[in-house]
CSV table of C-alpha atoms and ligand atoms in Angstrom, one decimal:
chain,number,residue,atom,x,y,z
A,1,UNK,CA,199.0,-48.5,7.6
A,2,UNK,CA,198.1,-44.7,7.9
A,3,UNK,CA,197.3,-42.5,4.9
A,4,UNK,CA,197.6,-38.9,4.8
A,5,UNK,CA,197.2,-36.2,2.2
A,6,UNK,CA,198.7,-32.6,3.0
A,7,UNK,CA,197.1,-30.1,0.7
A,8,UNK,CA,197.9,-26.6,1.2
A,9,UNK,CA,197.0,-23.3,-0.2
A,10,UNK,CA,193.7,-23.8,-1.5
A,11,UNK,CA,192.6,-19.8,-1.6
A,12,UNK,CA,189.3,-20.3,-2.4
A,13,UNK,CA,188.2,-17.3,-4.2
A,14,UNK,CA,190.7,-18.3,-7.2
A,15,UNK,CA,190.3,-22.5,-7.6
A,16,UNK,CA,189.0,-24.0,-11.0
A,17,UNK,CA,186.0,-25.4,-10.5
A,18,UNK,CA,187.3,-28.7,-12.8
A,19,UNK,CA,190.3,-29.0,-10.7
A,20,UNK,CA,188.1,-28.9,-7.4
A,21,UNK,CA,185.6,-31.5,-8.3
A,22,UNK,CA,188.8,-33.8,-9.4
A,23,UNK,CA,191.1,-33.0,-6.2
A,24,UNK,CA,187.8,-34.0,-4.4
A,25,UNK,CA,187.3,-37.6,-6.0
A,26,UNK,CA,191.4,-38.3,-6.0
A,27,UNK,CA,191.1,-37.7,-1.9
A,28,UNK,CA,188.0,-40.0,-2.0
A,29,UNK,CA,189.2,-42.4,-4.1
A,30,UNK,CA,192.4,-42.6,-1.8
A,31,UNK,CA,190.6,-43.9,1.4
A,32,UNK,CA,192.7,-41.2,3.3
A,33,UNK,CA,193.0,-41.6,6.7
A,34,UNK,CA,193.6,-38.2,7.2
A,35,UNK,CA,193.5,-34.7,5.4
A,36,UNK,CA,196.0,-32.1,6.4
A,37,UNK,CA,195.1,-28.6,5.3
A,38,UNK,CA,198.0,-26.7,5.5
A,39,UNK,CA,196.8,-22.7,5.6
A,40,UNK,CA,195.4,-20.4,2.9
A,41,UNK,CA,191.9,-21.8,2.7
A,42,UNK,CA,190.6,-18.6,1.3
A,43,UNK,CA,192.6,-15.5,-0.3
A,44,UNK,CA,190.7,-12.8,1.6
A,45,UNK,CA,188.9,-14.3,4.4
A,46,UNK,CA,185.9,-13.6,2.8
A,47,UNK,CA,182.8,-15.1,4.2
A,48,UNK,CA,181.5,-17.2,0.8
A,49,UNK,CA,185.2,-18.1,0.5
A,50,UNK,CA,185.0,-20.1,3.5
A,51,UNK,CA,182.3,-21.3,2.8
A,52,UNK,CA,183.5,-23.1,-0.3
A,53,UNK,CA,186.4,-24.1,1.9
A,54,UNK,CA,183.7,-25.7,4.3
A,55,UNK,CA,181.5,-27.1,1.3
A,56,UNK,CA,185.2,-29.0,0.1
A,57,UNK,CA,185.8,-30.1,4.0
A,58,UNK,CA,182.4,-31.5,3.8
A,59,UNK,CA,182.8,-33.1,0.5
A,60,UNK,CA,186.1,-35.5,2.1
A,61,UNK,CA,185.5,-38.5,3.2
A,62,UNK,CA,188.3,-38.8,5.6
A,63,UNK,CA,188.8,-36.0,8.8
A,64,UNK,CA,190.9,-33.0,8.3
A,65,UNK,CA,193.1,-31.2,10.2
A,66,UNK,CA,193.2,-27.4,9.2
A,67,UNK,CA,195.6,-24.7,10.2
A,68,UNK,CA,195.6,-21.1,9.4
A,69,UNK,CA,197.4,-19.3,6.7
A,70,UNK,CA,197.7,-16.1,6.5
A,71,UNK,CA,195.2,-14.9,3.9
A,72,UNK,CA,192.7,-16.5,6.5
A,73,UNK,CA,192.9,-13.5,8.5
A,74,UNK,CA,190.6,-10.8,6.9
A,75,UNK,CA,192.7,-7.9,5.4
A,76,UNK,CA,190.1,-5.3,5.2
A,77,UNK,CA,188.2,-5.4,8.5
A,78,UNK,CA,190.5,-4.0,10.6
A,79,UNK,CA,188.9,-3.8,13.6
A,80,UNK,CA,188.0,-7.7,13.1
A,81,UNK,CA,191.7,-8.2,12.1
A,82,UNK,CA,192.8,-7.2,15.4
A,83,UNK,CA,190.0,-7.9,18.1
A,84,UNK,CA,189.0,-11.5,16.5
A,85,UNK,CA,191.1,-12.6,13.9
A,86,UNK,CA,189.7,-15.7,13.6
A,87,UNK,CA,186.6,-15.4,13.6
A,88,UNK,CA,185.6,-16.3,10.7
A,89,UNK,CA,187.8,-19.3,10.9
A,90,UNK,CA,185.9,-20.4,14.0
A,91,UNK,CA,182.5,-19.8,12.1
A,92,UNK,CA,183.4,-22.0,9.1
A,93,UNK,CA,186.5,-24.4,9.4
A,94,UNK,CA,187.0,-25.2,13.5
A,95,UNK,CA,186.4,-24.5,16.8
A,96,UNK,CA,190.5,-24.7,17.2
A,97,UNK,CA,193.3,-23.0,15.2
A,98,UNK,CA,196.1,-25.2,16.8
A,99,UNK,CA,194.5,-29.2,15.9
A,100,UNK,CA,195.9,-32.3,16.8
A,101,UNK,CA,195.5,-36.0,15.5
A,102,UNK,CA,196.7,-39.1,16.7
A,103,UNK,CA,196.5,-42.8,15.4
A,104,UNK,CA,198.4,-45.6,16.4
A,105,UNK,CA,201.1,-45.0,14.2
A,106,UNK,CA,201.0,-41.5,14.2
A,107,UNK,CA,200.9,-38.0,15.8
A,108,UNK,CA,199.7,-35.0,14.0
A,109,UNK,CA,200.5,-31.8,15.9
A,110,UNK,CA,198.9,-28.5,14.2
A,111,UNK,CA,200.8,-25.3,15.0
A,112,UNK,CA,199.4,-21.5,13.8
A,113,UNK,CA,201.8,-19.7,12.3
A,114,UNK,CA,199.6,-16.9,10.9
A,115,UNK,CA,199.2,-13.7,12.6
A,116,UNK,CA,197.5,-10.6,12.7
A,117,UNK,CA,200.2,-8.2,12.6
A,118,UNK,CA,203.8,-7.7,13.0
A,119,UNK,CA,206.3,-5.2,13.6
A,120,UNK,CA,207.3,-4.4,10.1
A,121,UNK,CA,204.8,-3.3,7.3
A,122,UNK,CA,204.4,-6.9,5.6
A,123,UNK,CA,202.4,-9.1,7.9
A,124,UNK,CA,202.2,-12.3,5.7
A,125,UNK,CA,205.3,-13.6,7.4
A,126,UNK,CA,204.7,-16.2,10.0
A,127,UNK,CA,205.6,-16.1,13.7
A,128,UNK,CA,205.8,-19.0,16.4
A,129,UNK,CA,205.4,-17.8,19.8
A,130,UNK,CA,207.9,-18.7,23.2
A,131,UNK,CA,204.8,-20.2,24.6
A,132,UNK,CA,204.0,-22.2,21.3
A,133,UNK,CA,207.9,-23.7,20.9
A,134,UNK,CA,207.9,-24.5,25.2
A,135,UNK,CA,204.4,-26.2,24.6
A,136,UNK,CA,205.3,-29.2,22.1
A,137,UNK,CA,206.5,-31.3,24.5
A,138,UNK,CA,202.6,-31.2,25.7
A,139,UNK,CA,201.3,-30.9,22.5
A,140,UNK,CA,202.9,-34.5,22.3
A,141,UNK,CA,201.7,-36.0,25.3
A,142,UNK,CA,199.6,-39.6,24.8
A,143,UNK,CA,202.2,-40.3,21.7
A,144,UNK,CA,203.5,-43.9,21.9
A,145,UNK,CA,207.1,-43.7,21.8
A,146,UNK,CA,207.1,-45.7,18.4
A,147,UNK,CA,204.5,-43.5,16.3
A,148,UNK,CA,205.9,-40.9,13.7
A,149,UNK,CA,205.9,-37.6,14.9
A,150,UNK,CA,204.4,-34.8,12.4
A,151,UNK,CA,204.4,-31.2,12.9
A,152,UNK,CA,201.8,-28.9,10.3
A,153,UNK,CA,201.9,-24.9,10.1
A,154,UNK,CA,201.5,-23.1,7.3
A,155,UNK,CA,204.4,-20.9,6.9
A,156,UNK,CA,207.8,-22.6,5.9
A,157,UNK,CA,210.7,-23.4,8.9
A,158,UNK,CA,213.5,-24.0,6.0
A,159,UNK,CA,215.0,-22.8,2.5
A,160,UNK,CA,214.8,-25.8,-0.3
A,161,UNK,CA,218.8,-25.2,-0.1
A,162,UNK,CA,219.4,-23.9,3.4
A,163,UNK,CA,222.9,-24.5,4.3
A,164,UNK,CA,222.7,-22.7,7.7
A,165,UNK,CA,219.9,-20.6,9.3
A,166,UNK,CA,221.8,-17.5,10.3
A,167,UNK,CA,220.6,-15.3,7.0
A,168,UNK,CA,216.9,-16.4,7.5
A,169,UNK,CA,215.0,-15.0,4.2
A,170,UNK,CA,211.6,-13.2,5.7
A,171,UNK,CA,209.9,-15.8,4.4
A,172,UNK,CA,210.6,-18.2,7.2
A,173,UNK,CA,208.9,-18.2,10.0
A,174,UNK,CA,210.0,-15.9,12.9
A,175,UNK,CA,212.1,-18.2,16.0
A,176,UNK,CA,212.3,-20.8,13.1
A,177,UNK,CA,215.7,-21.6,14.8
A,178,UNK,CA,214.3,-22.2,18.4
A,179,UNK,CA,211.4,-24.1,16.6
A,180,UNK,CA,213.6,-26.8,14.5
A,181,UNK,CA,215.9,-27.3,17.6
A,182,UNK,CA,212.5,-27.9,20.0
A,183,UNK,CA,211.6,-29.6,16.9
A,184,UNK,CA,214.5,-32.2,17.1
A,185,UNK,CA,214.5,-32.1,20.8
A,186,UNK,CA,211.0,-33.5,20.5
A,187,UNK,CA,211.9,-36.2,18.1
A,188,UNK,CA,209.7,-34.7,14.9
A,189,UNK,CA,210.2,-36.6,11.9
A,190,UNK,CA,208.4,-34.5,9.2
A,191,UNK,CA,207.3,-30.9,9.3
A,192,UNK,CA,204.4,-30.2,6.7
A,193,UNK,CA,204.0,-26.6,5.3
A,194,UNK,CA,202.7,-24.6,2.4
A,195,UNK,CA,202.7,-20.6,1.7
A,196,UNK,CA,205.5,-20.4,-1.0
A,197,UNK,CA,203.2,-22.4,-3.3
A,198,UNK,CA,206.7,-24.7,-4.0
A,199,UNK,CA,207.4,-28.1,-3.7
A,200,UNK,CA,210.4,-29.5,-2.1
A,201,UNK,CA,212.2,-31.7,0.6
A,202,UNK,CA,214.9,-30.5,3.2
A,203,UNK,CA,216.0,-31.8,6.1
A,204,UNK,CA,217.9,-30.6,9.1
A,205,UNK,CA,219.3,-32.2,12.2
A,206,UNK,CA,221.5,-31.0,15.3
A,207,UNK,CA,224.9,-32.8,15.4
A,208,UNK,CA,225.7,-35.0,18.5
A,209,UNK,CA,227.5,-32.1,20.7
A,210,UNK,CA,225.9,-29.0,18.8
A,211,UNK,CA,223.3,-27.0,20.5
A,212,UNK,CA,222.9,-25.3,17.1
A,213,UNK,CA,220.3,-26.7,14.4
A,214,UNK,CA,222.6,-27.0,11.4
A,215,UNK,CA,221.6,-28.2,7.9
A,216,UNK,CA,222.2,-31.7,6.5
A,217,UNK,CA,226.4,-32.7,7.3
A,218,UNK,CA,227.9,-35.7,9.3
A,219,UNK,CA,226.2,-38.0,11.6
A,220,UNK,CA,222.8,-36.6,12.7
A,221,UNK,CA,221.4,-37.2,16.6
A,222,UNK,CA,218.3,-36.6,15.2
A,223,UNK,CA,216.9,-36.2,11.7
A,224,UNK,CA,213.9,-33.6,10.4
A,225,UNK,CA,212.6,-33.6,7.4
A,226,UNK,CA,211.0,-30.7,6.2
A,227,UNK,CA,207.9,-30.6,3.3
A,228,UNK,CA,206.7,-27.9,1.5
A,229,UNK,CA,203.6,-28.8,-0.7
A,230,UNK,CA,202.3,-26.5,-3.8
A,231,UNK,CA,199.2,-25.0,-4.1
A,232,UNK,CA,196.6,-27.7,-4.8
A,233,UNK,CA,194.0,-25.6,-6.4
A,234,UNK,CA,194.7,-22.2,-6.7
A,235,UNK,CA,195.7,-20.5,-10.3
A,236,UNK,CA,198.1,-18.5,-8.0
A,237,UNK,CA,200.4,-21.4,-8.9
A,238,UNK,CA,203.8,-19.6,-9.6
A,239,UNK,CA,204.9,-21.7,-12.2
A,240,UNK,CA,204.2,-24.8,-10.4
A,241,UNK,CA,201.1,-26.9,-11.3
A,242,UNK,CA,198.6,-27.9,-8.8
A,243,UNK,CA,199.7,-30.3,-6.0
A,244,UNK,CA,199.9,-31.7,-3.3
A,245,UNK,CA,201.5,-34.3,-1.1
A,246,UNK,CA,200.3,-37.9,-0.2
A,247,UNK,CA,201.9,-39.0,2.8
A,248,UNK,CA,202.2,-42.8,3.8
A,249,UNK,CA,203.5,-45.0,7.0
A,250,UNK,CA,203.7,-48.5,7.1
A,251,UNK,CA,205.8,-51.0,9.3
A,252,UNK,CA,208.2,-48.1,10.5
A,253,UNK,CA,208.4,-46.6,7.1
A,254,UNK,CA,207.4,-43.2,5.9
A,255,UNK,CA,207.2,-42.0,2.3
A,256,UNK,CA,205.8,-38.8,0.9
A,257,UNK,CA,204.7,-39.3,-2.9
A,258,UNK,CA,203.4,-35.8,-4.5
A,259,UNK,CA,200.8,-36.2,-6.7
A,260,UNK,CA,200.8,-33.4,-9.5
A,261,UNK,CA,197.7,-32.1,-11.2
A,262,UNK,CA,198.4,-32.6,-15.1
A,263,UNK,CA,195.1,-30.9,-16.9
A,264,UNK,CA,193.3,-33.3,-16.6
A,265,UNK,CA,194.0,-36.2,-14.2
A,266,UNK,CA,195.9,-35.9,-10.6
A,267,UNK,CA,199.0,-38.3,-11.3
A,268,UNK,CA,201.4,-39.6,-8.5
A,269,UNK,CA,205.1,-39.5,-8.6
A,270,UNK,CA,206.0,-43.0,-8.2
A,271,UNK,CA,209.4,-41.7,-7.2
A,272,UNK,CA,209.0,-40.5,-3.5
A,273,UNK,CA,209.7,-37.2,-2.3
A,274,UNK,CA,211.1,-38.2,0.4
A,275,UNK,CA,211.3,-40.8,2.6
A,276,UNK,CA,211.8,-41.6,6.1
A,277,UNK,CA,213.1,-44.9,8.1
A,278,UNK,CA,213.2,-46.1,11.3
A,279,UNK,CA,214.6,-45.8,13.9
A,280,UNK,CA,214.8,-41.9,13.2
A,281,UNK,CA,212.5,-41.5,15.4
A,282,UNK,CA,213.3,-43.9,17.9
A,283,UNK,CA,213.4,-42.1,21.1
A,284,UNK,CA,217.0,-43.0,23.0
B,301,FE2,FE1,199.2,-19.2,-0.2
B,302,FE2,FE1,200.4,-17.9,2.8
């Protein structure tokens, strides 16, 4: 059995203190295997926001796996912004923007979605790269054809009610099209990602002679479930409370519970969020 929590959205620099200390002992008390940390560490890149970011990695018992969000790229040092833009994120979080995990019943691949500008005026909206989408495939290699296959950026690939993808809202990542299609080429069963502060489930799939990714209708080839989790400590919580989502495989089984901060106590959803059966991800 594998344990994982996916907690995204952090933006130290805004968190309750309480709330920290008590997100902290639920992911201890869990035993995780793994913590995913799903962008927005900080809310300005600052240097002591990090640093509380690091001094809550360092608190976790289990690893984590942490992947940019876009406030982790510093808005007011422009010259920083553009000639190392992750600096800072090397200096306090990792040596890597683009982590990967793998146990024997599953693959965690870490893709950046954050970038340091675009060509339009708003550069919170995430981007995936040519290079990126053609590099899964190797971003995969050493998976054992059995293990679930999880995908973690920050920015969000799918609407909660997407019924196609041709009127993409801006806040989907760029080539979100070519990405869920490489996506399902590669057999992903769960893509983890944060920035809307939202909860919810969707998945997608490409239809047996459809080259197009299409939402959920008639007989999938290949099923991906998307997962947005909420902001687990920020008060930027737009009308959500804290959360965050608890992810857990057993004998070809996948379920993601979210566990909801309630004042006082974290509290789990004993309905799941989703949840995800072989042999989905059975490779023909
Ligand atoms: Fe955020
Ligand atoms: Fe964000």
């Amino acid at each position: 059995m594998t344990t994982i929590a996916q907690v995204s959205d952090l933006h130290f620099g805004s968190e309750e203190r309480s709330t920290t200390e008590a997100l902290i002992d639920e992911l201890n008390r869990e035993r995780l295997d793994l913590v995913i940390v799903s962008g927005d560490l900080t809310l300005a890149a600052r240097d002591e926001e990090f640093a509380r970011a690091r001094a809550f990695i360092d608190a976790l018992d289990a690893p984590t796996l942490s992947v940019p969000g876009n406030h982790d790229i510093t808005p007011w040092n422009i010259p920083e912004r553009f000639a190392a833009p992750y600096r800072r994120w090397h200096r306090h979080v990792s040596d890597t923007i683009e982590p990967s995990w793998f146990s024997d019943d599953v693959a965690v691949v870490g893709l950046n979605t954050a970038r340091r500008m675009r060509l339009r005026l708003d550069w919170s909206h995430g981007s995936l790269s040519r290079r990126q989408i053609e590099g899964l495939a190797q971003r995969f290699d050493g998976a054992g054809p059995d293990v679930f296959r999880i995908i973690v950026a920050h920015h969000p690939f799918i609407e909660e009610e997407a019924q196609d993808l041709s009127n993409r809202p801006r806040a989907i990542v760029k080539r979100a099209e070519k990405a869920l299609a490489a996506f399902v080429e590669q057999r992903v069963d769960l893509v983890t990602a944060g920035h809307l502060h939202r909860t919810y489930a969707a998945a997608f799939h490409t239809a047996p002679d459809e080259p197009t990714v299409i939402a959920e209708a008639g007989t999938p080839a290949h099923r991906v479930t998307v997962i947005q989790a909420g902001t687990a400590l920020s008060s930027r919580t737009r009308e959500e409370p804290n959360a965050f989502n608890r992810i857990e495989i057993e004998q070809g089984r996948l379920a993601v519970h979210t566990v909801t901060w309630l004042d006082t106590r974290w509290e789990r959803d004993p309905e799941p969020l989703v949840t995800i059966e072989r042999p989905s991800a059975a490779v023909p």
